[in-house]
Amino acid sequence: MNRSSCACCLLLALAVLAGCGGDGGTTDSDPTTSPRPASTEGSGAEKPKKGAWGVVFGAQSEDHGIILYDLSGHTLYAFGGDEGTTSTCYGACAKTWPPALTEGKAKADGEASPAEVGTTKRKDGTVQLTYAGHPLYTYAPERGAEVRGNGRQSFGGEWYAIRPDGEPL
């Protein structure tokens, strides 16, 4: 076999293997192994698709107890630097900590309390989810079932995951 044939065989094998991975984003029904809905790829900084965000979902995290997520599978955080329901996170801050936006009515599911879910209008006219009076964000570097943003100090304040009672993790 010549080098060209070997390279083609290798590429074909890689393509076949890539097609065999994953289950198309389905989740396991056991809350200890799948603490939240399937995560979507991407940084989270993109404009949300209609219905992609807008639901605060409280679910069991294997390491952290029950905390809040969005239905895209991202941990939801509050920022200690915010002033009440007014977001102070824009520019570079919002690229690292994308606001949890909604294009529809905010809802609660799982362990999240419907009475605590709300919205606030941002300076750019988008609508951001709130919980217990705190604007909500995701953490762009996170993938899958991660809670790496909790307790981080950045952009002038502390970031923390939220429990269904509105208290920080």
Coordinates of C-alpha atoms in Angstrom, one line a residue, residues 17 43 77 98:
L17 CA -15.1 6.6 14.6
S43 CA -19.3 29.3 24.6
Y77 CA -24.6 32.0 38.7
P98 CA -22.8 35.5 29.5

